[in-house]
Short mmCIF file of N, CA and C in Angstrom, two decimals:
data_model
loop_
_atom_site.label_atom_id
_atom_site.label_comp_id
_atom_site.label_asym_id
_atom_site.label_seq_id
_atom_site.Cartn_x
_atom_site.Cartn_y
_atom_site.Cartn_z
N MET Z 1 0.77 -1.10 0.18
CA MET Z 1 0.22 0.00 -0.01
C MET Z 1 0.69 0.85 0.20
N GLY Z 2 0.08 2.29 -0.37
CA GLY Z 2 1.19 3.43 -1.16
C GLY Z 2 0.66 4.48 0.27
N GLY Z 3 2.10 5.32 0.24
CA GLY Z 3 2.02 6.06 1.68
C GLY Z 3 0.87 7.24 1.42
N GLY Z 4 0.43 7.83 2.07
CA GLY Z 4 -0.88 8.86 2.18
C GLY Z 4 0.03 9.74 2.93
N THR Z 5 -0.50 11.11 2.77
CA THR Z 5 -0.40 11.92 3.79
C THR Z 5 -1.93 12.37 4.23
N THR Z 6 -2.60 13.16 5.40
CA THR Z 6 -3.23 13.39 6.11
C THR Z 6 -3.70 15.08 5.86
N ALA Z 7 -5.36 14.65 5.61
CA ALA Z 7 -5.66 16.38 5.82
C ALA Z 7 -5.11 16.82 7.09
N GLN Z 8 -5.31 18.35 6.82
CA GLN Z 8 -4.99 18.83 7.36
C GLN Z 8 -5.99 20.50 7.28
N ALA Z 9 -6.58 20.68 8.32
CA ALA Z 9 -7.18 22.72 7.75
C ALA Z 9 -6.28 23.38 7.86
N ASP Z 10 -6.42 24.24 6.89
CA ASP Z 10 -5.77 25.12 5.51
C ASP Z 10 -6.07 26.63 6.22
N THR Z 11 -5.13 26.97 7.07
CA THR Z 11 -5.64 27.56 7.64
C THR Z 11 -4.58 28.43 7.63
N ARG Z 12 -4.12 29.69 6.23
CA ARG Z 12 -2.69 29.74 5.74
C ARG Z 12 -3.32 30.89 6.71
N CYS Z 13 -1.54 32.35 6.27
CA CYS Z 13 -2.06 33.93 6.77
C CYS Z 13 -2.52 34.40 5.55
N SER Z 14 -2.88 33.78 4.34
CA SER Z 14 -2.25 34.88 2.99
C SER Z 14 -4.37 34.11 2.52
N TRP Z 15 -5.10 35.30 2.14
CA TRP Z 15 -5.76 35.50 1.18
C TRP Z 15 -6.27 35.92 0.63
N GLY Z 16 -8.32 35.74 -1.21
CA GLY Z 16 -7.33 36.46 -1.78
C GLY Z 16 -9.46 36.45 -1.60
N THR Z 17 -9.98 37.44 -2.20
CA THR Z 17 -11.37 37.75 -2.50
C THR Z 17 -12.65 36.11 -3.37
N ILE Z 18 -13.35 36.06 -2.22
CA ILE Z 18 -13.70 34.41 -2.93
C ILE Z 18 -15.53 34.92 -2.77
N THR Z 19 -16.10 33.98 -3.30
CA THR Z 19 -17.52 34.46 -3.39
C THR Z 19 -18.52 33.05 -1.89
N ILE Z 20 -18.83 33.59 -1.48
CA ILE Z 20 -19.91 32.53 -0.53
C ILE Z 20 -20.80 32.39 -0.68
N ASN Z 21 -21.53 31.45 -0.01
CA ASN Z 21 -23.02 30.98 -0.41
C ASN Z 21 -23.37 30.89 -2.16
N SER Z 22 -23.09 30.19 -2.61
CA SER Z 22 -23.05 31.00 -3.84
C SER Z 22 -24.30 29.44 -4.90
N GLY Z 23 -24.21 28.54 -3.92
CA GLY Z 23 -24.65 27.79 -4.13
C GLY Z 23 -26.60 27.69 -4.17
N LYS Z 24 -27.76 26.90 -5.51
CA LYS Z 24 -28.91 27.29 -5.02
C LYS Z 24 -29.53 27.02 -3.91
N GLY Z 25 -29.86 27.44 -3.02
CA GLY Z 25 -30.58 27.43 -1.86
C GLY Z 25 -31.00 27.93 -0.87
N ALA Z 26 -28.93 28.30 -1.20
CA ALA Z 26 -28.63 29.18 0.09
C ALA Z 26 -28.96 30.76 0.13
N GLU Z 27 -28.33 30.72 0.94
CA GLU Z 27 -28.62 32.65 1.11
C GLU Z 27 -27.47 33.66 0.01
N ALA Z 28 -28.08 34.96 0.03
CA ALA Z 28 -27.89 35.10 -1.26
C ALA Z 28 -26.25 35.46 -1.17
N PRO Z 29 -25.22 35.01 -2.36
CA PRO Z 29 -23.72 35.17 -2.64
C PRO Z 29 -23.21 36.48 -1.90
N SER Z 30 -22.16 36.79 -1.22
CA SER Z 30 -21.55 37.39 -0.87
C SER Z 30 -20.14 36.85 -1.18
N LYS Z 31 -18.96 37.99 -1.05
CA LYS Z 31 -17.98 38.33 -1.68
C LYS Z 31 -17.10 38.50 0.01
N ALA Z 32 -16.19 37.26 0.10
CA ALA Z 32 -15.56 37.19 1.51
C ALA Z 32 -13.66 37.08 1.74
N SER Z 33 -13.16 37.37 1.98
CA SER Z 33 -12.02 36.87 2.37
C SER Z 33 -11.17 35.74 2.57
N GLY Z 34 -11.42 34.90 1.68
CA GLY Z 34 -10.53 33.83 1.71
C GLY Z 34 -10.04 32.70 1.00
N HIS Z 35 -9.99 31.40 0.41
CA HIS Z 35 -9.64 30.44 -0.66
C HIS Z 35 -10.27 30.03 -0.83
N SER Z 36 -10.28 28.97 -1.63
CA SER Z 36 -11.38 27.88 -2.11
C SER Z 36 -10.91 26.49 -3.06
N HIS Z 37 -11.23 25.80 -2.15
CA HIS Z 37 -10.17 24.42 -2.84
C HIS Z 37 -11.12 23.16 -3.45
N LYS Z 38 -11.54 22.34 -4.04
CA LYS Z 38 -11.77 21.32 -4.91
C LYS Z 38 -12.89 21.04 -4.03
N THR Z 39 -13.11 21.12 -2.78
CA THR Z 39 -14.32 20.52 -1.58
C THR Z 39 -15.03 22.10 -0.73
N GLY Z 40 -14.47 22.94 -1.76
CA GLY Z 40 -15.32 24.04 -0.69
C GLY Z 40 -14.47 24.86 -0.54
N ASN Z 41 -14.97 26.19 0.15
CA ASN Z 41 -14.26 27.44 0.63
C ASN Z 41 -13.97 27.31 2.09
N HIS Z 42 -13.27 28.33 2.38
CA HIS Z 42 -12.68 28.49 3.73
C HIS Z 42 -12.73 29.80 3.48
N TYR Z 43 -13.36 30.83 4.16
CA TYR Z 43 -12.94 32.43 4.85
C TYR Z 43 -12.78 32.66 6.18
N VAL Z 44 -12.01 34.23 6.01
CA VAL Z 44 -12.07 35.32 7.16
C VAL Z 44 -13.29 34.73 7.80
N ARG Z 45 -13.32 35.22 9.37
CA ARG Z 45 -14.21 35.45 9.58
C ARG Z 45 -14.39 36.83 10.58
N TYR Z 46 -13.35 36.29 11.67
CA TYR Z 46 -12.61 37.35 12.74
C TYR Z 46 -11.41 37.49 12.44
N ILE Z 47 -10.44 38.87 12.83
CA ILE Z 47 -8.97 38.99 13.12
C ILE Z 47 -9.16 39.45 14.37
N SER Z 48 -8.71 38.60 15.40
CA SER Z 48 -8.09 39.66 16.42
C SER Z 48 -6.67 39.51 16.65
N GLY Z 49 -6.43 40.37 16.68
CA GLY Z 49 -4.53 40.82 17.22
C GLY Z 49 -3.78 39.97 15.84
N ASP Z 50 -2.90 39.17 16.44
CA ASP Z 50 -2.65 38.18 15.30
C ASP Z 50 -2.93 37.07 14.78
N LEU Z 51 -4.68 36.48 15.12
CA LEU Z 51 -5.13 35.54 15.21
C LEU Z 51 -6.28 36.04 14.10
N VAL Z 52 -6.53 34.58 12.99
CA VAL Z 52 -7.53 34.57 12.01
C VAL Z 52 -8.06 33.53 12.05
N ASP Z 53 -9.60 33.44 12.41
CA ASP Z 53 -10.76 32.72 12.49
C ASP Z 53 -11.08 32.00 11.08
N TRP Z 54 -10.86 30.81 10.66
CA TRP Z 54 -11.12 30.02 9.83
C TRP Z 54 -12.58 30.00 9.33
N TRP Z 55 -13.49 29.63 9.26
CA TRP Z 55 -15.25 29.04 8.55
C TRP Z 55 -14.60 28.06 7.53
N ALA Z 56 -16.09 27.02 7.41
CA ALA Z 56 -15.91 26.84 6.19
C ALA Z 56 -17.82 26.85 5.91
N ASP Z 57 -17.53 27.23 4.59
CA ASP Z 57 -18.37 27.42 3.86
C ASP Z 57 -19.48 26.25 3.51
N ASN Z 58 -19.93 25.78 4.43
CA ASN Z 58 -20.41 24.73 3.67
C ASN Z 58 -21.92 25.00 2.81
N ASN Z 59 -21.36 25.24 2.01
CA ASN Z 59 -22.35 26.08 0.33
C ASN Z 59 -22.68 24.42 -0.38
N GLY Z 60 -23.34 23.50 0.09
CA GLY Z 60 -23.77 22.20 -0.14
C GLY Z 60 -24.77 21.38 0.73
N GLY Z 61 -25.18 20.22 0.15
CA GLY Z 61 -26.14 19.61 0.45
C GLY Z 61 -27.23 19.51 -0.32
N SER Z 62 -28.46 18.41 0.63
CA SER Z 62 -29.20 18.34 -0.45
C SER Z 62 -30.32 19.53 -0.07
N ASP Z 63 -29.96 21.02 0.44
CA ASP Z 63 -30.83 21.98 1.10
C ASP Z 63 -29.83 22.81 -0.20
N GLY Z 64 -29.03 22.91 -0.57
CA GLY Z 64 -27.74 23.88 -1.21
C GLY Z 64 -27.57 24.85 0.55
N ASP Z 65 -27.01 24.34 0.94
CA ASP Z 65 -27.01 25.42 2.08
C ASP Z 65 -26.80 24.66 3.18
N THR Z 66 -25.98 24.64 4.71
CA THR Z 66 -25.60 24.29 5.30
C THR Z 66 -25.48 25.34 6.18
N TRP Z 67 -25.05 25.28 7.79
CA TRP Z 67 -24.87 26.33 8.88
C TRP Z 67 -23.24 26.52 8.19
N ASP Z 68 -22.76 27.34 8.14
CA ASP Z 68 -20.54 27.53 7.86
C ASP Z 68 -20.71 26.73 9.29
N SER Z 69 -19.54 26.37 9.35
CA SER Z 69 -18.89 26.10 10.57
C SER Z 69 -16.73 26.50 10.90
N TYR Z 70 -17.16 26.85 12.36
CA TYR Z 70 -15.38 26.86 12.09
C TYR Z 70 -14.39 25.84 12.13
N TYR Z 71 -13.26 26.14 11.48
CA TYR Z 71 -12.77 25.32 10.77
C TYR Z 71 -11.07 25.23 11.72
N GLY Z 72 -10.86 26.90 11.76
CA GLY Z 72 -9.63 26.52 12.39
C GLY Z 72 -9.41 28.28 12.81
N THR Z 73 -7.41 28.03 13.53
CA THR Z 73 -7.35 29.81 13.75
C THR Z 73 -5.84 29.68 12.99
N ALA Z 74 -4.96 30.60 12.59
CA ALA Z 74 -4.16 30.46 12.68
C ALA Z 74 -3.17 32.18 13.23
N LYS Z 75 -1.90 32.23 13.93
CA LYS Z 75 -1.30 32.62 14.37
C LYS Z 75 -0.76 33.26 13.00
N CYS Z 76 -0.92 34.62 12.66
CA CYS Z 76 -0.38 34.87 11.38
C CYS Z 76 0.66 36.12 11.98
#
Protein backbone atom coordinates (compact mmCIF):
# COMPACT_ATOMS: atom_id res chain seq x y z
CA MET A 1 0.00 0.00 0.00
CA GLY A 2 1.26 3.44 -0.87
CA GLY A 3 1.79 6.21 1.63
CA GLY A 4 -0.54 9.13 1.94
CA THR A 5 -0.73 12.43 3.64
CA THR A 6 -3.00 13.35 6.48
CA ALA A 7 -5.60 16.00 5.71
CA GLN A 8 -5.02 19.12 7.73
CA ALA A 9 -6.91 22.36 8.14
CA ASP A 10 -5.77 24.99 5.66
CA THR A 11 -5.49 27.98 7.95
CA ARG A 12 -2.94 29.97 6.01
CA CYS A 13 -2.11 33.62 6.62
CA SER A 14 -2.94 34.84 3.12
CA TRP A 15 -6.19 35.05 1.21
CA GLY A 16 -7.97 36.60 -1.74
CA THR A 17 -11.54 37.57 -2.55
CA ILE A 18 -13.95 34.66 -3.06
CA THR A 19 -17.71 34.22 -3.38
CA ILE A 20 -19.47 32.32 -0.61
CA ASN A 21 -23.06 31.02 -0.38
CA SER A 22 -23.37 30.69 -4.14
CA GLY A 23 -25.23 27.35 -4.24
CA LYS A 24 -28.86 26.84 -5.16
CA GLY A 25 -30.99 27.25 -2.05
CA ALA A 26 -28.30 29.13 -0.14
CA GLU A 27 -28.61 32.59 1.31
CA ALA A 28 -27.66 35.44 -1.02
CA PRO A 29 -24.10 35.13 -2.36
CA SER A 30 -21.52 37.54 -0.99
CA LYS A 31 -17.82 38.30 -1.27
CA ALA A 32 -15.44 37.25 1.51
CA SER A 33 -11.71 37.06 2.17
CA GLY A 34 -10.66 33.45 1.81
CA HIS A 35 -9.55 30.67 -0.51
CA SER A 36 -11.23 27.92 -2.52
CA HIS A 37 -10.56 24.18 -2.73
CA LYS A 38 -12.08 21.36 -4.75
CA THR A 39 -13.95 20.40 -1.59
CA GLY A 40 -15.23 23.89 -0.76
CA ASN A 41 -14.38 27.38 0.41
CA HIS A 42 -12.77 28.63 3.60
CA TYR A 43 -13.15 32.26 4.60
CA VAL A 44 -11.89 34.64 7.27
CA ARG A 45 -14.63 35.39 9.76
CA TYR A 46 -12.68 37.11 12.55
CA ILE A 47 -9.30 38.74 12.99
CA SER A 48 -8.14 39.63 16.48
CA GLY A 49 -4.59 40.90 16.80
CA ASP A 50 -2.45 38.23 15.13
CA LEU A 51 -5.15 35.50 15.24
CA VAL A 52 -7.23 34.73 12.15
CA ASP A 53 -10.34 32.52 12.49
CA TRP A 54 -11.21 30.49 9.40
CA TRP A 55 -14.72 29.18 8.69
CA ALA A 56 -15.93 26.60 6.18
CA ASP A 57 -18.58 27.74 3.70
CA ASN A 58 -20.83 24.68 3.98
CA ASN A 59 -22.43 25.43 0.65
CA GLY A 60 -23.88 22.09 -0.36
CA GLY A 61 -26.10 19.27 0.73
CA SER A 62 -29.67 18.52 -0.30
CA ASP A 63 -30.93 21.99 0.63
CA GLY A 64 -28.07 23.85 -1.10
CA ASP A 65 -26.62 25.19 2.14
CA THR A 66 -26.03 24.28 5.74
CA TRP A 67 -24.74 26.43 8.57
CA ASP A 68 -21.13 27.46 8.12
CA SER A 69 -18.76 25.98 10.68
CA TYR A 70 -15.54 26.91 12.45
CA TYR A 71 -12.53 25.50 10.62
CA GLY A 72 -9.44 26.61 12.50
CA THR A 73 -7.30 29.48 13.77
CA ALA A 74 -3.93 30.66 12.49
CA LYS A 75 -1.46 32.89 14.27
CA CYS A 76 -0.21 35.29 11.62
